[in-house]
Coordinates of C-alpha atoms and ligand atoms in Angstrom, one line a residue:
M1 CA 131.0 160.6 -104.4
K2 CA 132.7 163.7 -103.1
P3 CA 133.7 163.4 -99.4
R4 CA 131.2 165.2 -97.2
I5 CA 132.8 167.1 -94.4
L6 CA 131.1 169.2 -91.7
I7 CA 133.3 172.0 -90.2
I8 CA 132.2 173.2 -86.7
Y9 CA 133.9 176.6 -86.1
T10 CA 134.1 177.4 -82.4
G11 CA 136.5 180.3 -82.6
G12 CA 140.2 180.7 -81.5
T13 CA 143.1 182.3 -83.2
I14 CA 142.5 180.5 -86.5
G15 CA 139.5 182.8 -87.1
M16 CA 140.7 185.9 -85.5
I17 CA 141.5 189.3 -86.9
E18 CA 143.3 192.3 -85.5
D19 CA 141.1 195.0 -84.1
P20 CA 142.3 198.1 -86.0
A21 CA 141.8 200.3 -83.0
T22 CA 143.3 198.2 -80.2
K23 CA 145.6 195.9 -82.2
A24 CA 144.2 193.1 -80.0
L25 CA 143.0 189.8 -81.6
R26 CA 139.3 189.3 -81.6
P27 CA 137.1 186.6 -83.1
F28 CA 135.7 187.2 -86.5
D29 CA 133.0 185.3 -88.3
F30 CA 133.4 182.2 -90.5
S31 CA 132.9 184.0 -93.8
H32 CA 136.3 185.6 -93.1
L33 CA 137.8 182.2 -92.8
M34 CA 136.6 180.9 -96.1
E35 CA 137.5 184.2 -97.9
N36 CA 141.1 183.8 -96.6
V37 CA 141.5 180.2 -97.6
P38 CA 140.5 180.0 -101.3
K39 CA 142.6 176.8 -101.6
V40 CA 139.8 175.0 -99.7
K41 CA 137.8 175.3 -102.8
M42 CA 140.4 173.3 -104.7
L43 CA 139.6 170.2 -102.6
D44 CA 136.8 168.6 -104.4
Y45 CA 134.8 168.1 -101.2
Q46 CA 131.3 169.0 -100.1
I47 CA 131.9 171.1 -97.1
D48 CA 129.2 172.6 -94.8
N49 CA 129.8 174.5 -91.6
I50 CA 128.2 175.2 -88.3
Q51 CA 129.4 178.2 -86.4
F52 CA 129.4 179.1 -82.8
A53 CA 127.5 182.4 -82.3
P54 CA 129.6 184.3 -81.3
P55 CA 132.9 182.5 -81.9
I56 CA 134.8 182.2 -78.7
D57 CA 138.4 182.4 -77.4
S58 CA 138.8 178.8 -76.2
S59 CA 139.6 180.2 -72.7
D60 CA 135.9 180.6 -72.5
M61 CA 135.2 177.0 -73.4
S62 CA 132.8 175.2 -71.1
P63 CA 131.1 171.8 -70.8
E64 CA 128.0 173.4 -72.3
H65 CA 130.1 174.1 -75.4
W66 CA 131.3 170.5 -75.4
Q67 CA 127.6 169.4 -75.3
Q68 CA 126.9 171.7 -78.3
I69 CA 129.9 170.3 -80.3
A70 CA 129.0 166.6 -79.4
S71 CA 125.3 167.2 -80.4
S72 CA 126.3 168.9 -83.7
I73 CA 128.4 165.8 -84.5
S74 CA 125.8 163.2 -83.4
D75 CA 122.9 165.0 -85.1
N76 CA 124.8 165.0 -88.4
Y77 CA 126.7 161.8 -88.0
D78 CA 125.0 159.9 -90.8
S79 CA 125.1 162.8 -93.2
Y80 CA 128.9 163.3 -93.3
D81 CA 132.0 161.3 -93.8
G82 CA 134.0 163.3 -91.3
F83 CA 134.1 166.3 -89.0
V84 CA 136.6 169.1 -88.5
V85 CA 136.3 171.2 -85.4
L86 CA 138.1 174.6 -85.5
H87 CA 139.1 175.5 -82.0
G88 CA 141.4 177.8 -80.0
T89 CA 144.6 176.0 -78.9
D90 CA 144.4 177.0 -75.3
T91 CA 141.8 174.4 -74.2
M92 CA 141.9 172.2 -77.4
A93 CA 143.3 169.2 -75.4
Y94 CA 140.5 169.5 -72.9
T95 CA 137.8 169.6 -75.6
A96 CA 139.4 166.7 -77.5
S97 CA 139.5 164.7 -74.3
A98 CA 135.9 165.5 -73.4
L99 CA 134.7 164.7 -76.8
S100 CA 136.4 161.3 -76.8
F101 CA 134.4 160.3 -73.8
M102 CA 131.2 161.9 -75.1
L103 CA 131.4 160.3 -78.5
Q104 CA 132.4 156.7 -77.8
G105 CA 132.6 154.1 -80.5
L106 CA 133.3 156.6 -83.3
S107 CA 133.8 155.1 -86.8
K108 CA 134.3 158.4 -88.4
P109 CA 137.0 161.0 -87.9
V110 CA 136.5 164.0 -85.6
I111 CA 139.6 166.2 -86.3
I112 CA 140.2 169.2 -84.1
T113 CA 142.6 171.9 -85.3
G114 CA 143.4 175.6 -84.9
S115 CA 146.4 177.8 -85.4
Q116 CA 149.0 179.9 -83.6
L117 CA 148.7 182.7 -86.1
P118 CA 145.4 184.1 -87.4
I119 CA 144.4 182.8 -90.8
G120 CA 144.4 186.3 -92.2
E121 CA 148.2 186.7 -91.5
V122 CA 150.8 186.1 -94.2
R123 CA 152.8 183.5 -92.3
T124 CA 149.7 181.8 -90.8
D125 CA 149.8 178.1 -89.9
G126 CA 146.0 178.1 -90.0
E127 CA 145.6 177.5 -93.8
E128 CA 147.8 174.4 -93.8
N129 CA 146.2 173.1 -90.6
L130 CA 142.7 173.5 -92.0
I131 CA 143.5 171.9 -95.3
T132 CA 145.3 169.0 -93.7
A133 CA 142.5 168.5 -91.3
L134 CA 140.0 168.4 -94.1
Q135 CA 142.1 165.8 -96.0
I136 CA 142.5 163.6 -92.9
A137 CA 138.8 163.9 -92.3
A138 CA 138.2 162.6 -95.8
A139 CA 140.9 160.0 -95.9
R140 CA 139.9 156.3 -96.4
A141 CA 142.1 153.2 -95.9
A142 CA 142.5 150.5 -98.5
D143 CA 139.5 148.7 -97.0
G144 CA 137.3 151.6 -97.8
R145 CA 136.7 152.5 -94.2
P146 CA 137.7 156.0 -92.8
M147 CA 141.4 156.0 -91.9
V148 CA 140.8 157.8 -88.7
Q149 CA 137.9 156.7 -86.5
E150 CA 138.4 158.7 -83.3
V151 CA 138.8 162.2 -81.9
A152 CA 142.2 163.5 -82.9
I153 CA 144.1 166.8 -82.8
L154 CA 145.9 167.8 -86.1
F155 CA 148.6 170.5 -85.6
E156 CA 151.4 171.3 -87.9
N157 CA 153.4 168.1 -88.5
Y158 CA 151.4 165.6 -86.4
L159 CA 148.1 164.0 -85.8
W160 CA 147.6 163.0 -82.1
R161 CA 145.0 161.0 -80.3
G162 CA 142.7 163.7 -78.7
D163 CA 142.6 162.3 -75.2
R164 CA 146.4 161.8 -75.2
S165 CA 147.3 165.3 -76.2
T166 CA 148.6 168.3 -74.3
K167 CA 149.3 171.9 -75.5
R168 CA 153.1 172.2 -75.0
S169 CA 153.9 175.5 -76.6
S170 CA 152.4 178.9 -76.8
D171 CA 155.0 180.0 -79.4
H172 CA 155.8 177.1 -81.7
F173 CA 153.8 175.8 -84.6
N174 CA 154.1 172.3 -83.4
A175 CA 152.1 173.2 -80.3
F176 CA 150.7 169.8 -79.3
K177 CA 152.1 166.5 -78.2
S178 CA 151.1 163.1 -76.8
N179 CA 153.9 162.6 -74.2
N180 CA 152.8 159.0 -73.6
Y181 CA 151.4 157.8 -76.9
P182 CA 152.8 157.7 -80.5
Y183 CA 151.5 160.1 -83.1
L184 CA 148.7 158.8 -85.2
A185 CA 150.1 160.4 -88.4
K186 CA 153.1 162.4 -89.5
I187 CA 152.5 165.2 -91.9
G188 CA 155.4 166.0 -94.3
L189 CA 155.3 165.8 -98.0
G190 CA 152.6 163.2 -97.6
I191 CA 150.4 162.1 -94.7
T192 CA 151.9 158.9 -93.2
Y193 CA 149.5 157.1 -90.8
D194 CA 150.6 154.8 -88.0
Q195 CA 148.2 151.9 -88.4
D196 CA 149.2 150.4 -85.0
A197 CA 148.5 153.6 -83.1
L198 CA 145.1 154.3 -84.8
D199 CA 141.9 152.9 -83.3
R200 CA 140.6 151.0 -86.3
R201 CA 138.5 148.3 -84.6
E202 CA 135.7 147.0 -86.7
N203 CA 132.0 147.1 -85.9
K204 CA 132.1 150.1 -83.6
R205 CA 128.7 151.7 -82.8
L206 CA 128.5 155.4 -81.8
K207 CA 127.2 156.0 -78.3
V208 CA 126.7 159.6 -77.3
F209 CA 127.0 160.8 -73.7
T210 CA 126.2 164.5 -73.3
R211 CA 125.8 164.7 -69.5
L212 CA 128.8 166.0 -67.6
D213 CA 129.1 166.8 -63.9
T214 CA 131.5 169.6 -63.0
S215 CA 131.8 168.6 -59.3
V216 CA 135.5 168.0 -59.8
M217 CA 138.7 169.9 -59.1
C218 CA 142.4 169.5 -59.0
I219 CA 145.1 169.8 -56.3
D220 CA 148.7 170.3 -57.2
L221 CA 151.3 169.1 -54.7
F222 CA 154.4 171.3 -54.1
P223 CA 156.9 171.3 -51.3
G224 CA 155.5 173.8 -48.7
L225 CA 151.9 172.9 -49.2
T226 CA 150.4 173.1 -45.6
E227 CA 148.0 170.8 -43.9
A228 CA 145.5 173.8 -43.5
T229 CA 145.6 174.5 -47.2
L230 CA 145.2 170.9 -48.2
R231 CA 142.3 170.3 -45.8
H232 CA 140.6 173.5 -47.0
Q233 CA 140.9 172.4 -50.6
L234 CA 139.7 168.8 -49.8
A235 CA 136.7 170.3 -48.0
A236 CA 135.5 172.4 -51.0
P237 CA 131.7 172.2 -51.2
D238 CA 130.0 169.9 -53.6
I239 CA 133.1 168.3 -54.9
K240 CA 132.9 164.6 -55.8
G241 CA 136.2 164.0 -57.6
V242 CA 139.8 165.4 -57.3
V243 CA 142.7 164.9 -59.6
L244 CA 145.7 164.9 -57.3
R245 CA 148.7 166.0 -59.3
T246 CA 151.7 164.3 -57.6
Y247 CA 155.4 164.0 -58.0
G248 CA 157.3 161.6 -60.3
A249 CA 155.9 158.1 -60.3
G250 CA 152.9 159.2 -58.3
N251 CA 154.5 160.1 -55.0
G252 CA 153.4 162.5 -52.3
P253 CA 154.7 163.5 -48.8
T254 CA 155.0 160.7 -46.3
A255 CA 154.2 163.1 -43.4
P256 CA 151.3 161.6 -41.3
W257 CA 149.3 165.0 -41.6
F258 CA 149.3 164.6 -45.4
L259 CA 148.3 161.0 -45.5
S260 CA 145.6 161.4 -42.9
A261 CA 144.1 164.5 -44.8
V262 CA 144.0 162.4 -48.0
K263 CA 142.6 159.4 -46.2
D264 CA 139.9 161.4 -44.5
A265 CA 138.9 162.8 -47.9
C266 CA 138.6 159.2 -49.4
D267 CA 136.8 158.0 -46.3
R268 CA 134.3 160.8 -46.6
G269 CA 133.5 159.6 -50.2
L270 CA 135.7 161.8 -52.4
V271 CA 137.2 160.0 -55.4
L272 CA 140.9 160.9 -55.7
L273 CA 142.8 160.1 -58.9
N274 CA 146.6 160.2 -58.8
V275 CA 148.1 161.8 -61.9
T276 CA 151.8 162.7 -62.2
Q277 CA 153.1 166.2 -62.7
C278 CA 155.7 164.8 -65.0
V279 CA 155.0 165.5 -68.7
N280 CA 156.1 162.0 -69.6
G281 CA 155.7 158.6 -67.8
S282 CA 153.3 156.9 -65.6
V283 CA 152.2 156.6 -62.0
H284 CA 153.8 153.5 -60.5
S285 CA 152.3 153.6 -57.0
S286 CA 154.4 150.8 -55.6
R287 CA 157.9 152.0 -56.8
Y288 CA 158.5 154.1 -53.7
Q289 CA 157.3 154.1 -50.2
A290 CA 156.0 157.6 -50.8
G291 CA 153.7 156.3 -53.5
D292 CA 152.7 153.1 -51.7
L293 CA 151.6 155.1 -48.6
L294 CA 149.5 157.3 -50.8
S295 CA 147.7 154.5 -52.6
A296 CA 147.0 152.9 -49.2
T297 CA 144.9 156.0 -48.4
G298 CA 142.5 155.0 -51.2
V299 CA 143.8 157.2 -54.0
I300 CA 143.5 155.5 -57.4
S301 CA 146.3 155.3 -59.9
G302 CA 145.8 157.4 -63.1
H303 CA 148.6 155.5 -64.8
D304 CA 149.8 157.6 -67.8
I305 CA 146.6 159.7 -68.3
T306 CA 147.0 163.4 -69.0
F307 CA 145.5 165.9 -66.7
E308 CA 143.1 167.0 -69.4
A309 CA 141.8 163.5 -69.9
A310 CA 141.7 162.8 -66.1
I311 CA 139.5 165.8 -65.3
T312 CA 137.1 165.4 -68.3
K313 CA 136.8 161.6 -67.7
M314 CA 135.7 162.3 -64.1
M315 CA 133.1 164.9 -65.4
H316 CA 131.9 162.3 -67.8
L317 CA 131.7 159.4 -65.2
F318 CA 130.0 161.5 -62.6
G319 CA 127.7 162.9 -65.3
Q320 CA 126.3 159.3 -65.9
G321 CA 125.1 159.2 -62.2
M322 CA 127.5 156.4 -61.4
S323 CA 128.1 155.5 -57.7
R324 CA 131.5 156.2 -56.2
A325 CA 132.4 152.5 -56.6
E326 CA 131.4 152.5 -60.3
V327 CA 133.4 155.7 -60.9
I328 CA 136.5 154.1 -59.2
E329 CA 136.2 151.0 -61.3
A330 CA 135.8 153.0 -64.5
L331 CA 138.8 155.2 -63.7
K332 CA 140.9 152.1 -63.4
N333 CA 140.2 151.1 -67.0
P334 CA 140.7 152.9 -70.3
L335 CA 137.5 154.1 -71.8
A336 CA 138.6 155.7 -75.0
G337 CA 142.3 154.9 -75.4
E338 CA 143.3 157.6 -72.9
M339 CA 145.7 155.5 -70.9
T340 CA 147.9 152.4 -70.9
V341 CA 147.3 150.1 -67.9
Ligands
LIG401 N1 143.5 182.2 -76.9 C1 143.4 181.4 -78.2 C2 142.3 180.4 -78.0 O1 142.6 179.4 -77.4 C3 144.7 180.9 -78.5 C4 144.7 180.1 -79.8 O2 143.7 179.9 -80.5 O3 145.8 179.6 -80.2 O4 141.2 180.5 -78.4

């Protein structure tokens, strides 16, 4: 049986062409993509596609689009062996994170890829990324089960867990990285999978969650942040959850005005999640007094979660209509391999 792969083309640079008049890149339609990658036909796969109409720059990605992608996958789950999502790089890590919470218990691959150069360009990275993504989506392990059974980002030389990934470069071909988790596969002459890093648990059952609640926001700490600004941010209307981006191992100012503003917000019912601004490493609230004092206000540790996973996890949890206590409990535990506790 030929592997059956469904490509969901959302837009992004991979499918873009140059507007002859303005020289700016604009989305093109999927037929352009297939015309430019005749090599795809050399893979002996049955490939079908669904296309966003119109394709979008991923800067315009929204929770409604995530619902569209998740539904396309769940509606077609039984008919395909794997899924490849073509996506702009800018918000790819957010989409990968959101999908990992929306499609829990995957036993088939959902591989997200895109490119830094349009697929029509001579030096494009899009052709290679697309072909490798298709091969990974079709790959099976010795036991006959799909090799990858989770949402992952394939980009240039690596396959990363989706909800562990971050875009790290707007210039380089290796544009993504998991700063706190090993790669799932390394792409060189061959594709070498890391069996220990992959989620290959048996007997998983797909559960689809399409409801998301966007009553969330983020606050970045910086020296010079004033009490008035912080209180104003924490008083934003209709907000239920805040990702608080802190220093180092999860530290914030020890000034009483800061701690009382944060405590007031927690007491009022906001859920605050402590995520470090460091690209690598974890929140260790009790390592410094500055972290200890902050956790005493009621802020929860996000451990080594990425910002992208933190904000989308909150959207997912609030979207399930959970109480504040349930959301807090769920934030403390990994849901889809997004953090190490
Ligand atoms: N702005 C583009 C997007 O995210 C960038 C890219 O695809 O690399 O859609």
